[in-house]
Amino acid sequence: MTEKEKYFAQELFLTFLLLCAVIFLLGDVLAGFKYFVILALAGGFSFSYFNQKAPERLVKTAVDIASVAAFLWLVFSVFNSSLYYREVIAACVRGAFIFAAAFSFGSAYGSSLHYIQAASLPLFMSFPVLETGYSPFSLALILGYIIGWAALFRVKFYAAFRTAKPTQRIYSRRDYSNISLFIIFLAVVSLSWALFSRIPLAPSQKGGIFPVPDTERQMQEENLEKEYYRLQEELQKGIIRLIPSFPGADERFEVLGLLDSLLKEWPYYTMRVEDAEEGLRSRLKNLGPGIEEGDGKHITLVMESYVRAKTALALKLLSKEMTSQLKKNPFNIFDRLNTLAQMHGLRTAKSYRKVQAAGRSLKDSIAYSSLGAEVKKRLFGLSADFKEWKDYDGYRQKIAGLEAGLAEFSAVEAEGILGILNGIRQLENPADYAALDSQIAQLEGSTSPELKEAGDGLDEVLSFRLELLLAQKLRELEKKIETAGLPHYLAAEFKEEITALKTTEGKERFAEEAQRLRERAGGYNIDIAGQTEELSTAKAGASAKERQAAAEVTFEPQQTAPPPAEEGPRPDEPQTVSSRALLPRLLRRIIPFLFAGIAVFFSVLYYLTRKKQKELLGLFLQDPRGFVIRLYQNLRQVFGIFGLRDNSFITSFQYALTAQEKFSIADNLFLNFSAKYQEARCSQHAFKGEDSAAALEVYNSCLKKMFEKTSRWVLFYCYLLTLMRKSPLLIGEGGIR
């Protein structure tokens, strides 16, 4: 084993250990094919070591094919995901490991091994995004990864000198101590810190263009179903145990019916759950003081936790179904991102006003998207159900907040607030909301800040209740149409009209659409006048409350002082991204960096080309023969960039004639230069500086003749290509001209 092979084997082994540490660190992300990736990496590195003399072209072709396949898999995985930030990162991590496995088979050629080592860094840094906690095992892997990089740097450092050419000095391990390595490491870290802390690239938002789900809610959802069924079992056992305590068989059957309605599996509806919970709560209170303080109170608390879990589960299932519907148009990336952002904004909204605004934004994003008609139709229905459950979630949270704050009021005030709250809970007819609204207005007009705040909370509870009643009345109307015995196609048409009615904005337009639906149903002898009247009343009340909430937010008294600086969004503010504004925002972010990257890229190429030109001029007097040969080869490479194919099967004489004809080079300049090149390559006599000067003059003259017949745009394009090939053009005292 040669010195070079020994260092190559060590580098392969350390790279494999680095990737294994990252793989086990991200075990949950790669759970499906973790060991497959490890075996593929081991096989690829072994193949590279034992087949270092294999045909390079064949191996590179196989690696390229595998890389293209991995890229297509990555694109498909990202587009077919839910496009949440964590899922996109997880898909990219899996794709990066597949790329690393493919590149491992070409580690002996080019820079494939360096790419794999560099790719392990972002994979390692993605660990905090994809994992939620640290364990002793993960901490050991992190420490091992850092130590592995230190060992890899040491191997690379020594290999750079131990495998030098025989004419160069061979350094020993004693020449470079660990202190020098540590000094280099500190210098790199200090420079990186100074660069990235003092010169930030751009302000960034968490998640970028991809929506970021709430981490706390995401952790709760991981165990949501388990908690839901645990509470369901506990509630069922507790109610059944209390059945003998209820007086009379009729009441016992009623309790069992309410329990069955509350425990109904998906699909279940908000008002059915609310009515069942309120019915059980009232019957548990009527069991008596002893029972209420004992089992009854415990069962009430379990029931409240169960309904909270049921609400969260409904939101999760609806969100999952909407995401699966969006996946039916996997390449409509901007509309999917926009809809997901609006859905995330609705899910994180807290107040009544923000829930309604986010619901409208979600509906508009679906309406103005270019999704398919069937997908849109399904999404409209799901978004209406999603908003209904969000209204119910806000309704329950506001009630819980009011009940928790009753202790701050006097007995009379608390009794009045509780009376209004119970009236809202028992509200069934939307037309009766006006009396409750007037009582709430009295509280809001109070001089006491606490009573005014309680009035605002009650107003939001009433607003949420009206939204829930509106959804319930729409569902009752839909059920009446379904049971009318209409043909299938007519029932489907009526269902579509009711779905459209759910998303209709404005009480006037809603009333018009409801009247049109009533007239059409009357043509088939279906009387829905009562239902449409209740719907119009509920919509009018909900619209009035929504306008009132919006007016309270938008009204601001005049101020003589300048307005305060704009603050960032509140945590419960729905963060939305318009599909029309997304592309310009991306372009504004990307284009400056793109131009800056191109400028830096070609600046580096210019520097390298200039360096090559200086090396070429260094042969002018030291090695005139080599100068003539390299100058001719550079000119042929430039001719190839400008459109003359360098055919190795024709003689230099034939090539010179073809070049002179194509580029209009007169006086046989290039033909004479070709003859000089053949003389320098084949003869044994000495070349002098005069030969170098004559060759350089002919070289520059040939290029000037070619430039005269070339347009400026073509010349600029070819100049960029020469920089990419590191081929100097005009060479002289002034450098590259």
XYZ file of C-alpha atoms in Angstrom, residues 279-595:
317
model
C -76.846 18.083 28.659
C -74.461 15.829 30.578
C -73.095 18.768 32.577
C -76.585 19.851 33.728
C -77.554 16.291 34.704
C -74.332 15.770 36.632
C -75.053 18.942 38.618
C -78.562 17.703 39.489
C -77.216 14.563 41.161
C -76.727 16.430 44.417
C -73.980 18.264 46.300
C -72.199 15.128 47.463
C -71.982 13.578 44.055
C -71.007 16.861 42.404
C -68.092 17.380 44.746
C -67.021 13.786 44.257
C -67.407 11.702 41.139
C -69.620 14.187 39.317
C -67.062 16.986 39.466
C -64.267 14.671 38.375
C -66.318 13.401 35.430
C -67.116 17.017 34.446
C -63.397 17.849 34.329
C -62.671 14.703 32.306
C -65.483 15.614 29.911
C -64.056 19.109 29.371
C -60.622 17.643 28.608
C -62.207 15.110 26.269
C -64.086 17.798 24.299
C -60.872 19.831 24.006
C -59.095 16.768 22.627
C -62.035 16.075 20.309
C -61.838 19.626 18.937
C -58.077 19.397 18.408
C -58.494 16.028 16.695
C -61.154 17.443 14.353
C -58.848 20.305 13.360
C -56.020 17.850 12.800
C -58.126 15.531 10.620
C -59.490 18.412 8.546
C -56.015 19.879 8.119
C -54.708 16.501 7.010
C -57.561 16.074 4.521
C -57.013 19.554 3.064
C -53.311 18.818 2.689
C -54.064 15.559 0.871
C -56.407 17.437 -1.478
C -53.665 19.957 -2.245
C -51.310 17.096 -3.102
C -53.524 16.274 -6.075
C -51.877 19.262 -7.802
C -48.265 18.578 -6.727
C -46.583 20.992 -9.135
C -48.850 23.951 -8.373
C -46.330 24.996 -5.771
C -47.270 28.650 -5.192
C -51.002 28.036 -4.773
C -50.263 25.191 -2.381
C -47.914 27.355 -0.319
C -50.439 30.173 -0.236
C -53.310 27.912 0.833
C -51.169 26.235 3.497
C -50.119 29.625 4.849
C -53.734 30.780 5.079
C -54.755 27.515 6.751
C -51.919 27.890 9.251
C -53.004 31.484 9.902
C -56.558 30.357 10.637
C -55.343 27.623 12.954
C -53.200 30.000 15.016
C -55.783 32.826 15.216
C -57.216 33.493 18.675
C -59.722 36.345 18.625
C -63.071 36.373 16.826
C -62.013 39.098 14.416
C -58.811 37.309 13.450
C -60.556 33.972 13.015
C -63.085 35.532 10.622
C -60.379 37.423 8.708
C -58.249 34.292 8.395
C -61.284 32.295 7.265
C -61.977 34.799 4.483
C -58.318 34.765 3.441
C -58.372 30.974 3.242
C -61.526 31.031 1.130
C -60.066 33.688 -1.194
C -56.804 31.781 -1.616
C -58.773 28.724 -2.753
C -61.071 30.769 -5.008
C -58.246 32.627 -6.782
C -55.956 29.616 -7.127
C -55.469 27.635 -10.322
C -56.320 24.328 -8.663
C -58.650 21.888 -10.381
C -62.416 22.399 -10.173
C -63.025 19.207 -8.184
C -60.191 20.009 -5.790
C -61.545 23.532 -5.272
C -65.036 22.218 -4.598
C -63.732 19.785 -2.011
C -61.481 22.417 -0.419
C -64.355 24.884 -0.060
C -66.341 22.335 1.943
C -63.339 21.359 4.068
C -62.397 24.990 4.733
C -65.949 25.736 5.923
C -65.798 22.757 8.314
C -62.300 23.773 9.428
C -63.469 27.319 10.233
C -66.521 25.949 12.074
C -64.319 23.890 14.376
C -61.987 26.839 14.846
C -65.017 28.939 15.839
C -65.966 26.241 18.330
C -62.425 26.148 19.694
C -62.450 29.934 20.170
C -65.939 29.740 21.701
C -64.795 27.253 24.349
C -61.566 29.113 25.106
C -63.391 32.408 25.646
C -65.914 30.721 27.960
C -63.115 29.081 29.962
C -61.343 32.440 30.296
C -64.506 34.170 31.536
C -65.286 31.431 34.061
C -61.731 31.539 35.380
C -61.966 35.319 35.920
C -65.276 35.337 37.832
C -63.434 35.267 41.158
C -62.240 38.849 40.569
C -65.813 40.228 40.653
C -68.282 40.699 43.459
C -71.033 38.139 43.951
C -73.635 40.319 42.206
C -71.384 41.110 39.244
C -70.289 37.491 38.880
C -73.905 36.340 38.964
C -74.830 38.819 36.208
C -71.918 37.748 34.000
C -72.692 34.079 34.581
C -76.359 34.684 33.732
C -75.447 36.239 30.364
C -72.996 33.419 29.714
C -75.632 30.764 30.403
C -78.045 32.641 28.152
C -75.516 32.487 25.313
C -74.990 28.767 25.911
C -78.733 28.140 25.683
C -79.221 30.310 22.589
C -80.856 28.211 19.851
C -82.838 30.749 17.814
C -80.589 33.361 16.130
C -83.399 35.925 16.376
C -83.038 35.944 20.190
C -79.476 37.253 20.175
C -80.556 40.939 20.306
C -81.617 40.744 23.975
C -78.269 39.253 24.967
C -76.448 41.802 22.845
C -78.135 44.681 24.707
C -77.126 43.213 28.088
C -73.537 42.875 26.885
C -73.583 46.479 25.629
C -74.450 47.640 29.161
C -71.374 45.868 30.515
C -69.167 47.294 27.755
C -70.420 50.794 28.585
C -69.486 50.405 32.253
C -66.866 52.653 33.811
C -65.206 49.661 35.465
C -62.323 48.337 33.306
C -62.898 44.808 34.614
C -66.594 44.828 33.667
C -65.790 46.342 30.295
C -63.242 43.597 29.639
C -65.793 40.966 30.687
C -68.309 42.560 28.306
C -65.806 42.314 25.450
C -65.273 38.638 26.256
C -69.012 37.953 26.339
C -69.403 39.771 23.032
C -66.850 37.431 21.441
C -68.604 34.387 22.930
C -71.919 35.565 21.450
C -70.269 36.193 18.085
C -68.770 32.701 18.021
C -72.147 31.241 19.043
C -73.872 32.940 16.099
C -71.275 31.499 13.709
C -71.875 28.022 15.140
C -75.650 28.406 14.859
C -75.245 29.503 11.246
C -73.236 26.356 10.477
C -75.822 24.210 12.288
C -78.737 25.714 10.332
C -76.891 25.143 7.058
C -76.350 21.513 8.019
C -80.039 21.095 8.891
C -80.962 22.566 5.511
C -78.585 20.177 3.772
C -80.084 17.217 5.636
C -83.621 18.245 4.682
C -82.651 18.385 0.998
C -81.014 14.944 1.254
C -84.156 13.375 2.756
C -86.517 14.959 0.200
C -86.262 11.986 -2.168
C -84.751 13.936 -5.074
C -82.852 12.208 -7.887
C -79.158 11.806 -7.284
C -78.062 14.503 -9.718
C -80.520 17.061 -8.289
C -79.455 16.287 -4.717
C -75.818 16.808 -5.780
C -76.693 20.175 -7.355
C -78.504 21.344 -4.218
C -75.562 20.225 -2.091
C -73.183 22.295 -4.216
C -75.442 25.338 -3.827
C -75.536 24.907 -0.055
C -71.725 24.583 0.002
C -71.500 27.824 -1.987
C -73.936 29.418 0.466
C -71.583 28.537 3.335
C -68.838 30.692 1.829
C -71.049 33.626 0.768
C -69.974 36.938 2.316
C -72.322 39.804 3.229
C -75.811 39.495 4.688
C -77.537 41.030 1.614
C -75.926 38.666 -0.840
C -76.454 35.769 1.559
C -80.172 36.606 1.804
C -80.433 36.771 -2.002
C -78.745 33.392 -2.438
C -80.927 31.861 0.301
C -84.070 33.238 -1.381
C -82.969 31.822 -4.742
C -82.344 28.437 -3.111
C -85.783 28.530 -1.435
C -87.535 29.317 -4.739
C -85.737 26.527 -6.531
C -86.547 24.036 -3.761
C -90.190 25.158 -3.912
C -90.275 24.050 -7.527
C -89.716 20.491 -6.272
C -92.304 20.809 -3.457
C -89.651 21.195 -0.752
C -90.528 23.789 1.880
C -87.363 25.328 3.340
C -88.793 28.770 4.109
C -88.284 28.356 7.867
C -84.701 27.209 7.477
C -83.735 29.999 5.074
C -85.351 32.593 7.356
C -83.315 31.359 10.317
C -80.203 31.299 8.137
C -80.693 34.903 7.036
C -81.257 35.984 10.644
C -78.143 34.150 11.846
C -76.072 35.590 8.989
C -77.318 39.105 9.705
C -76.382 38.754 13.366
C -72.961 37.291 12.595
C -72.252 40.005 10.003
C -73.264 42.731 12.461
C -70.971 41.329 15.166
C -68.117 41.006 12.697
C -68.506 44.605 11.510
C -68.649 45.755 15.114
C -65.425 43.887 15.957
C -63.699 45.331 12.891
C -64.850 48.868 13.744
C -63.503 48.589 17.291
C -60.093 47.647 15.918
C -59.881 50.129 13.056
C -61.129 53.179 15.036
C -58.258 55.169 16.485
C -58.559 58.586 18.154
C -56.514 61.430 16.739
C -53.128 61.903 18.307
C -50.840 64.900 18.225
C -47.786 62.776 18.822
C -46.262 60.842 15.930
C -47.425 57.252 15.614
C -45.214 54.646 17.248
C -42.830 52.584 15.208
C -44.360 49.606 13.525
C -44.136 46.506 15.614
C -43.866 42.959 14.459
C -46.907 40.717 14.237
C -48.368 39.304 17.398
C -48.102 35.571 17.991
C -51.782 35.036 17.227
C -51.777 37.201 14.096
C -52.308 34.994 11.031
C -49.183 35.202 8.877
C -50.258 34.928 5.264
C -48.412 34.937 1.975
C -50.284 35.941 -1.162
C -49.530 33.806 -4.195
C -49.332 36.938 -6.343
C -46.906 38.631 -3.968
C -44.829 35.526 -3.308
C -43.006 35.413 -6.655
C -41.950 39.111 -6.640
C -40.768 38.714 -3.059
C -38.698 35.693 -4.004
C -37.265 37.492 -7.013
C -36.347 40.531 -4.917
C -34.548 38.249 -2.494
C -32.888 36.014 -5.069
C -31.861 38.391 -7.885
C -29.400 40.545 -5.841
C -27.701 37.440 -4.468
C -27.718 35.905 -7.938
C -25.943 38.898 -9.468
